[in-house]
Short mmCIF file of C-alpha atoms and ligand atoms in Angstrom, two decimals:
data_model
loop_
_atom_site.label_atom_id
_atom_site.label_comp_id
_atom_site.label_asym_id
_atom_site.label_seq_id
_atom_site.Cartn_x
_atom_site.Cartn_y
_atom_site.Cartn_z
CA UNK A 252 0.00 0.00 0.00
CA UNK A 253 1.18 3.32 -0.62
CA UNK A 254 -0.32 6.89 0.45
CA UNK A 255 -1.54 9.82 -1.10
CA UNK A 256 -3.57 12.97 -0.65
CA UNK A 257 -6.05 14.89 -1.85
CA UNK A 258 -4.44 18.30 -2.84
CA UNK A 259 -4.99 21.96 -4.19
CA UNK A 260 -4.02 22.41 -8.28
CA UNK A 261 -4.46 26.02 -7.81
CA UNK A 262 -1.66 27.45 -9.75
CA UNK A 263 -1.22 24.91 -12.73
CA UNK A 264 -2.28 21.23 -12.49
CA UNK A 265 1.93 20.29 -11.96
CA UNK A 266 1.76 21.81 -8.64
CA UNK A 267 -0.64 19.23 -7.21
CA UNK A 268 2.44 16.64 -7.92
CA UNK A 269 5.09 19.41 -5.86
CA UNK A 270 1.97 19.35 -3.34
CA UNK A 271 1.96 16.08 -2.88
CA UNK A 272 5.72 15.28 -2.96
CA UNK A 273 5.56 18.22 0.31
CA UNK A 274 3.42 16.29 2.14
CA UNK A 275 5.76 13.52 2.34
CA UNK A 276 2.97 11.48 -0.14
CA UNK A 277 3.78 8.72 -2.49
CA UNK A 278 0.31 9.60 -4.64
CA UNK A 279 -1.50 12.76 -5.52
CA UNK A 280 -5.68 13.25 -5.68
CA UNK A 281 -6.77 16.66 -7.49
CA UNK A 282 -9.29 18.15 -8.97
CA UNK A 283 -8.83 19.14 -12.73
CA UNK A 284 -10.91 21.98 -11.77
CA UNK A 285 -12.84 24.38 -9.52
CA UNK A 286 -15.27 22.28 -8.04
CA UNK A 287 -17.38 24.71 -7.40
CA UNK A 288 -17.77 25.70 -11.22
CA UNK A 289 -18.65 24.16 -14.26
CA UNK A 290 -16.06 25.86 -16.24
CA UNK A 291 -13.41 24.19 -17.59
CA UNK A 292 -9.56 24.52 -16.89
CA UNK A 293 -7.22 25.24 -19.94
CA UNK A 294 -4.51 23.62 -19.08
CA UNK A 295 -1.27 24.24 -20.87
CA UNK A 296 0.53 21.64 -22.52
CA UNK A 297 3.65 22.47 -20.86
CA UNK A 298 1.76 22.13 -17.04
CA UNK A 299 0.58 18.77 -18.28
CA UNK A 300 4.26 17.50 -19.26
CA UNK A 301 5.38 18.86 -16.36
CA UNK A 302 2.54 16.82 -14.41
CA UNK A 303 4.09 13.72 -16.24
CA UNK A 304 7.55 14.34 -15.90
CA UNK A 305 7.40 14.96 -11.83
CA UNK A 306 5.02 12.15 -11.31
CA UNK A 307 6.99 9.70 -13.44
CA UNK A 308 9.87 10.75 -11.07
CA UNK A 309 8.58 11.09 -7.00
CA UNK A 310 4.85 9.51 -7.13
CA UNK A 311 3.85 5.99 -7.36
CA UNK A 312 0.18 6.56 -7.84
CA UNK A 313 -1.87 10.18 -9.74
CA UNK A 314 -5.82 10.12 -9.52
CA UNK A 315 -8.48 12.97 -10.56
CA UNK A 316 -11.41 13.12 -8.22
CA UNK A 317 -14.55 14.44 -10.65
CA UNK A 318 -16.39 17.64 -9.78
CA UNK A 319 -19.16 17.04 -6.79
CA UNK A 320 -21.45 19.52 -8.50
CA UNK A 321 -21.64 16.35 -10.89
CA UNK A 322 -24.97 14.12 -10.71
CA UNK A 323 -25.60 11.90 -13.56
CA UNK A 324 -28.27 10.14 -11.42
CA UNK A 325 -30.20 13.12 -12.24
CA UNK A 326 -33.45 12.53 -14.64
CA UNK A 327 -33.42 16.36 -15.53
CA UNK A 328 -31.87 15.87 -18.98
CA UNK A 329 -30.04 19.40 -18.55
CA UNK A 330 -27.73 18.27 -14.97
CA UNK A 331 -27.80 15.13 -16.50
CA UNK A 332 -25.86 16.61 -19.73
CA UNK A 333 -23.93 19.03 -17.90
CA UNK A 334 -22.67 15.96 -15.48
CA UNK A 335 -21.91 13.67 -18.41
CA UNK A 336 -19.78 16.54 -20.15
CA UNK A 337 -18.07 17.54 -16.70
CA UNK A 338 -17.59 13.88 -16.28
CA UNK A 339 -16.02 13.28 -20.38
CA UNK A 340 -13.72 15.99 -20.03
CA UNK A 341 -12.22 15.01 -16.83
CA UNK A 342 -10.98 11.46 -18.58
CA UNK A 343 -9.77 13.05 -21.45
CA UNK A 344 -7.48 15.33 -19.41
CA UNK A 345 -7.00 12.20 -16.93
CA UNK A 346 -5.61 10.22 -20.20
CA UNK A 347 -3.71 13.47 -21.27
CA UNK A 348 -2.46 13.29 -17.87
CA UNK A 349 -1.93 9.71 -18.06
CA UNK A 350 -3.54 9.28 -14.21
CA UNK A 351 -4.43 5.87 -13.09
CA UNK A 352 -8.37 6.87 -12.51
CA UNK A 353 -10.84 9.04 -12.49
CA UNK A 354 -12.88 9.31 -9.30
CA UNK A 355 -16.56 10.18 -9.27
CA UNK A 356 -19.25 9.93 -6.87
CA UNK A 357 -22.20 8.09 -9.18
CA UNK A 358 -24.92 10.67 -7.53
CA UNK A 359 -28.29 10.98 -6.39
CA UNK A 360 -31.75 10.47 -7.53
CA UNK A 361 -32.74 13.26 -4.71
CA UNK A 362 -35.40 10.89 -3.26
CA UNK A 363 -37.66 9.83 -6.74
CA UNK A 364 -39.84 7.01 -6.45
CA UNK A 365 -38.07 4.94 -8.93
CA UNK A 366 -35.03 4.75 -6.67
CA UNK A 367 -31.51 3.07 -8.48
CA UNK A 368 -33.65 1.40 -10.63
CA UNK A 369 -34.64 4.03 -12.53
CA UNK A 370 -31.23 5.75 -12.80
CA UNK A 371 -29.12 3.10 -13.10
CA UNK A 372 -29.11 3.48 -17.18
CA UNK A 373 -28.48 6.95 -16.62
CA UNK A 374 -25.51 6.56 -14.73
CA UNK A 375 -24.09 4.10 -16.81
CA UNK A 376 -24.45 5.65 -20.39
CA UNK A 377 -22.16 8.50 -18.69
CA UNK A 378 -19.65 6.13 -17.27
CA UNK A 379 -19.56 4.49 -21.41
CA UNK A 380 -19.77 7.77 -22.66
CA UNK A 381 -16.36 9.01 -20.07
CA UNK A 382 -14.46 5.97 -20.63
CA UNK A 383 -15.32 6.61 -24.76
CA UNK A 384 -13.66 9.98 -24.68
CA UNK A 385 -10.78 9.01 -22.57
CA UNK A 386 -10.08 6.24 -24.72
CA UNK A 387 -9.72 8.06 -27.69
CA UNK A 388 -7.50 10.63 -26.06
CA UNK A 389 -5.52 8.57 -24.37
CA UNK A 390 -5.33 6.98 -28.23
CA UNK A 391 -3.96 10.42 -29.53
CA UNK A 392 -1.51 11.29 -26.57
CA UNK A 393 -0.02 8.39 -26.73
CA UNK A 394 -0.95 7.27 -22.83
CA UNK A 395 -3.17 4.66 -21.36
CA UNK A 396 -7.14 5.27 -19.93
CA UNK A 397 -7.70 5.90 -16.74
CA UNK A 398 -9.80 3.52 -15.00
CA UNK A 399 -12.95 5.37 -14.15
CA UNK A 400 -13.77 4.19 -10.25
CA UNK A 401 -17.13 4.66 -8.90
CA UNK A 402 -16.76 5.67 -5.24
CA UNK A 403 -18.93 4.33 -2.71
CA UNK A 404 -20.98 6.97 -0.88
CA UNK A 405 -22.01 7.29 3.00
CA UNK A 406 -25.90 6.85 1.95
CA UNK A 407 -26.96 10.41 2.46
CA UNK A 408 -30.61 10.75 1.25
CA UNK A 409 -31.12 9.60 -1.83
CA UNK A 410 -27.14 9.02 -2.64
CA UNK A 411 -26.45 5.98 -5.23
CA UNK A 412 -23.39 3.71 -4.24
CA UNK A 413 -23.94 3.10 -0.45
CA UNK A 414 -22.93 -0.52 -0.36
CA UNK A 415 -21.53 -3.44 -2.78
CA UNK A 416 -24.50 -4.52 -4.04
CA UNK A 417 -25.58 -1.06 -5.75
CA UNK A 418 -21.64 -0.26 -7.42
CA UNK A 419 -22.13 -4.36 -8.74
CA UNK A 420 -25.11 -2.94 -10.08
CA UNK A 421 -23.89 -0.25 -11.80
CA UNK A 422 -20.95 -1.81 -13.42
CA UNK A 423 -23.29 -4.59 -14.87
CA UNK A 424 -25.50 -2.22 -16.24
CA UNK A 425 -22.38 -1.01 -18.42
CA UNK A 426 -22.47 -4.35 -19.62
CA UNK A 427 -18.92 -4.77 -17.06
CA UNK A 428 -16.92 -2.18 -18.87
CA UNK A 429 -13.22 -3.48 -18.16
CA UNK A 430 -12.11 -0.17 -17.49
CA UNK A 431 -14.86 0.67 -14.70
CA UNK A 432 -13.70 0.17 -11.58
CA UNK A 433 -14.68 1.23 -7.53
CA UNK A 434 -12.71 3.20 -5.29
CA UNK A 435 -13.63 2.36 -1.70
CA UNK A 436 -14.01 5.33 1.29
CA UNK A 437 -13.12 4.29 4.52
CA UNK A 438 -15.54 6.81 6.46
CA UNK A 439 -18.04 6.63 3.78
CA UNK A 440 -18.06 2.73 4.38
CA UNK A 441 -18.34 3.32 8.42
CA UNK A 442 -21.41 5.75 7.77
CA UNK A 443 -23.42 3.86 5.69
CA UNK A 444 -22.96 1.02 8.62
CA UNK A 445 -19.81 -1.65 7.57
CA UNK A 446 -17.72 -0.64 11.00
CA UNK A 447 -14.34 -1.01 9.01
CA UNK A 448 -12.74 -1.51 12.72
CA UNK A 449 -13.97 -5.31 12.61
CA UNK A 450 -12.18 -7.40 9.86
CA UNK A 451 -15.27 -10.05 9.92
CA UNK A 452 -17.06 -6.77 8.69
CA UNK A 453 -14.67 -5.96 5.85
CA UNK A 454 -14.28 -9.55 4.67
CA UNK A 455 -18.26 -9.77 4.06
CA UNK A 456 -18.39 -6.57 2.32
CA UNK A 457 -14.87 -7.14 0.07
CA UNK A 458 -16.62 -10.85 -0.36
CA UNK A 459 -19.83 -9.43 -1.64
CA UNK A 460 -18.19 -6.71 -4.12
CA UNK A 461 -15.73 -9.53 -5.23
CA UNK A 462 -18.12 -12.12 -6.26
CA UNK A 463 -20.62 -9.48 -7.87
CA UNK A 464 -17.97 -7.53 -9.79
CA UNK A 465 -14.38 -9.34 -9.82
CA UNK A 466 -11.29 -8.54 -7.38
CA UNK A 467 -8.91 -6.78 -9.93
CA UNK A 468 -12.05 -3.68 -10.10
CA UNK A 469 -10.95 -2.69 -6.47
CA UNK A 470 -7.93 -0.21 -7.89
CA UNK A 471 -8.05 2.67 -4.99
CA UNK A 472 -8.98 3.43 -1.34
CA UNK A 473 -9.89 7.19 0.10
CA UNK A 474 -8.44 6.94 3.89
CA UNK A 475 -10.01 9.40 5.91
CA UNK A 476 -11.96 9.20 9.78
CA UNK A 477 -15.32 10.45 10.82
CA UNK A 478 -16.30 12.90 12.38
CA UNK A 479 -20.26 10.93 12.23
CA UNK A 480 -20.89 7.75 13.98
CA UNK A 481 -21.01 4.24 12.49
CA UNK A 482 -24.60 3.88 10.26
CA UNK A 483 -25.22 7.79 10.37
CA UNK A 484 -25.82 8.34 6.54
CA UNK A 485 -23.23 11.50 6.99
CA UNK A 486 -20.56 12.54 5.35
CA UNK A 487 -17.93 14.15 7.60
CA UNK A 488 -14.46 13.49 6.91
CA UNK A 489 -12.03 13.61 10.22
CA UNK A 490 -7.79 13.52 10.39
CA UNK A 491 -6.64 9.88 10.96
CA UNK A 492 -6.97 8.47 14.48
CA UNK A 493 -9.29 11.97 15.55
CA UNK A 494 -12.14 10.87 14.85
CA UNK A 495 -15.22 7.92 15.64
CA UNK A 496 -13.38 4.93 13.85
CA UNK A 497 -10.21 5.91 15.98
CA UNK A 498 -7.40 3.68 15.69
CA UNK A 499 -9.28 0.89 14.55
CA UNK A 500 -8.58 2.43 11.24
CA UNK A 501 -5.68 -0.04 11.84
CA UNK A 502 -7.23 -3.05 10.68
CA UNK A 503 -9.31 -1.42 7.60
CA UNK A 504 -5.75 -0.38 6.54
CA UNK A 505 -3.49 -4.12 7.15
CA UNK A 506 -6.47 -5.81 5.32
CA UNK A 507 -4.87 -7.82 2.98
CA UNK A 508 -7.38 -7.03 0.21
CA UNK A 509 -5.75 -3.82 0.08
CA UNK A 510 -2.55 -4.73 -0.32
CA UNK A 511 -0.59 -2.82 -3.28
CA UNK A 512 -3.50 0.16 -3.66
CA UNK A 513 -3.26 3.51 -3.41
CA UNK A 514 -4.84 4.81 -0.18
CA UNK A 515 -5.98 9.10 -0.53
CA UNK A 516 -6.28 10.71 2.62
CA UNK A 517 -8.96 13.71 1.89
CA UNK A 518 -8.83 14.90 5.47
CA UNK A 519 -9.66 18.44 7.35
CA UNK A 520 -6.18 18.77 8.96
CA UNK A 521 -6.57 22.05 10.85
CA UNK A 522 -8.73 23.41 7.91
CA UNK A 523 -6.49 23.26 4.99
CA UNK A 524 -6.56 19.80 4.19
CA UNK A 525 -3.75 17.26 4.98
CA UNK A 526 -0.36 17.97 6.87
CA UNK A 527 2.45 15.63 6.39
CA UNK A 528 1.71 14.45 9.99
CA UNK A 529 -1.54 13.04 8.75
CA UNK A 530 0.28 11.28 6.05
CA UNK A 531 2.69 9.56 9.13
CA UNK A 532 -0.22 8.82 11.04
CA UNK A 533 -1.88 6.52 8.67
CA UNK A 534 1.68 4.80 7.99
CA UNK A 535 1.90 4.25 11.37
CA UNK A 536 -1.66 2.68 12.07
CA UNK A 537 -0.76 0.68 9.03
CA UNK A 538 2.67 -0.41 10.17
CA UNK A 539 1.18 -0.80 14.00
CA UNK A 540 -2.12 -3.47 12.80
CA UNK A 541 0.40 -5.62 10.46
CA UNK A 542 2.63 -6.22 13.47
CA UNK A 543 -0.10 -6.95 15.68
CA UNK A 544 -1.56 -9.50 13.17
ZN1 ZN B 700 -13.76 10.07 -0.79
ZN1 ZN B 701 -16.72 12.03 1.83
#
C-alpha cells in the first residue's frame, strides 16, 4: 500500500504533484478543476508535461477526483448533460495526464420514487460515454485510460453507491466495462454502517463486491476518519486516528485485500486539508495493525 492525498491544483495542475511530494505522499488526488464551477480549466501543454515528468519521477500513484457539482443520477436531462460533459472531459485530461483513474461519486436520484432502478441506465451511459472519450485521447496522446472508479458513498438521502450490491449494479449495467472500476471510502463505508474496525465486517463486504464484480475492479482506497458515527448516513471526513473509527482504522488499513492500492487521505487537517503528519499517522496505524496481526 502506498499513500496519497487529496491536494490543491491552484496554480497549474503540476503543482498538485510538488503538493503532494511536500506532504511527504507517495500519490497525488486533485481536482482538474474548480469544483465549485462548471467551467473548464485550460490547461497548458507544458503544465501537463510537467505533471508527467514529476510524477513519473517522485509519485507511485496520480488520480483525478470528478467535480461534486456532478450528478448523472439526475433525470433532468439538462444536470444530467452538464454531469456527463463535466464527467467526459475530466478522462480526457485524466488520459492526457496519463492518471491511473478518475474518481466520481455516481450521484443521487434526490429521493424519486423509482429509486436506483430508474437511474441506473443513466448513470451508466455516462460512465460508457467518459471511458469513450478518454479512450480516444488517451489513443492520440499516446498514454493509457484511466480507469474510471465509482466511489462508494455514506448513503446520504437519496445518494447511489452506499454498499456493494448497488456499485455491482452499476458496473453490470455497463455491460462490465473493463475499465470501470470502484474506489472504496473508509468513512463513507463506516457511515453507511460496515464498522471497518472489525475485519469479519470488511471480509463480508470485500466478499460481496468480489463475487458481484471481480477482485482486480478494487484499484483505490480514500483513507479518511469520521467525524459521524457508524450507520449515520453523513458525510464528515475527520484527520486519521481523531475521529469515531479511531485507531481501529488499523485493521481497515493491514487488510490484505488492500494490499498494493493507493490509499488518498482527503482529510480536514486544521482546515487546509492534509499535513504531512496526517500522512505519518496513517503509515503508522498501518505499520502498527500488520505487526499486531
Ligand atoms: Zn472520498
Ligand atoms: Zn466524503
Amino acid at each position: 500500500m502506498y499513500f496519497g492525498s487529496h491536494v490543491s491544483s491552484s496554480g497549474g495542475i503540476d503543482k498538485a504533484v510538488e503538493r503532494a511530494i511536500d506532504l511527504g505522499a507517495d500519490a497525488v488526488q486533485m481536482f482538474i478543476q474548480s469544483p465549485r464551477m462548471w467551467r473548464p480549466v485550460n490547461h497548458k501543454d507544458e503544465n501537463i508535461a510537467r505533471f508527467r515528468e514529476l510524477r513519473d519521477e517522485h509519485l507511485q500513484g496520480a488520480v483525478a477526483h470528478a467535480i461534486y457539482l456532478i450528478n448523472v443520477a439526475s433525470d433532468d436531462p439538462e444536470i444530467w448533460e452538464k454531469g456527463a460533459t463535466a464527467l467526459a472531459h475530466t478522462m480526457t485530461i485524466g488520459a492526457r495526464l496519463g492518471l491511473d483513474g478518475v474518481i466520481f461519486h455516481p450521484g443521487s436520484h434526490k429521493g424519486a420514487e423509482t429509486g436506483l432502478a430508474g437511474c441506473v441506465d443513466l448513470i451508466a451511459k455516462a460512465c460508457l460515454r467518459a471511458i469513450d472519450a478518454g479512450e480516444r485521447e488517451a489513443a492520440a496522446a499516446g498514454t493509457s485510460t484511466p480507469y474510471l472508479l465509482l466511489e462508494n458513498t455514506a448513503g446520504t438521502g437519496g445518494t447511489i453507491g452506499r454498499d456493494a450490491e448497488e456499485l455491482a449494479t452499476l458496473v453490470h449495467a455497463t455491460d462490465d466495462h473493463g475499465q470501470l472500476g470502484v474506489c472504496i471510502d473508509s468513512c463513507h463505508w463506516w457511515a453507511s454502517g460496515v464498522d471497518v474496525t472489525d475485519r469479519e465486517a470488511l471480509d463480508r463486504e470485500l466478499a460481496i463486491l468480489d463475487d458481484a464484480i471481480g477482485p482486480e475492479r478494487l484499484r483505490a482506497i480514500h483513507l479518511n476518519d469520521s467525524k459521524t458515527p457508524l450507520g449515520s448516513n453523513r458525510d464528515r471526513h475527520d484527520n486519521i486516528g481523531e475521529g469515531l473509527i479511531g485507531d481501529g482504522l488499523g485493521t481497515f488499513l493491514a487488510h490484505p485485500r488492500f494490499e498494493g492500492l493507493g490509499a488518498y487521505l482527503e482529510v480536514p487537517g486544521t482546515g487546509d486539508g492534509t499535513r504531512p503528519e496526517d500522512i505519518t499517522a496513517a503509515r503508522t496505524l498501518r505499520e502498527r495493525a500488520l505487526a499486531r496481526a
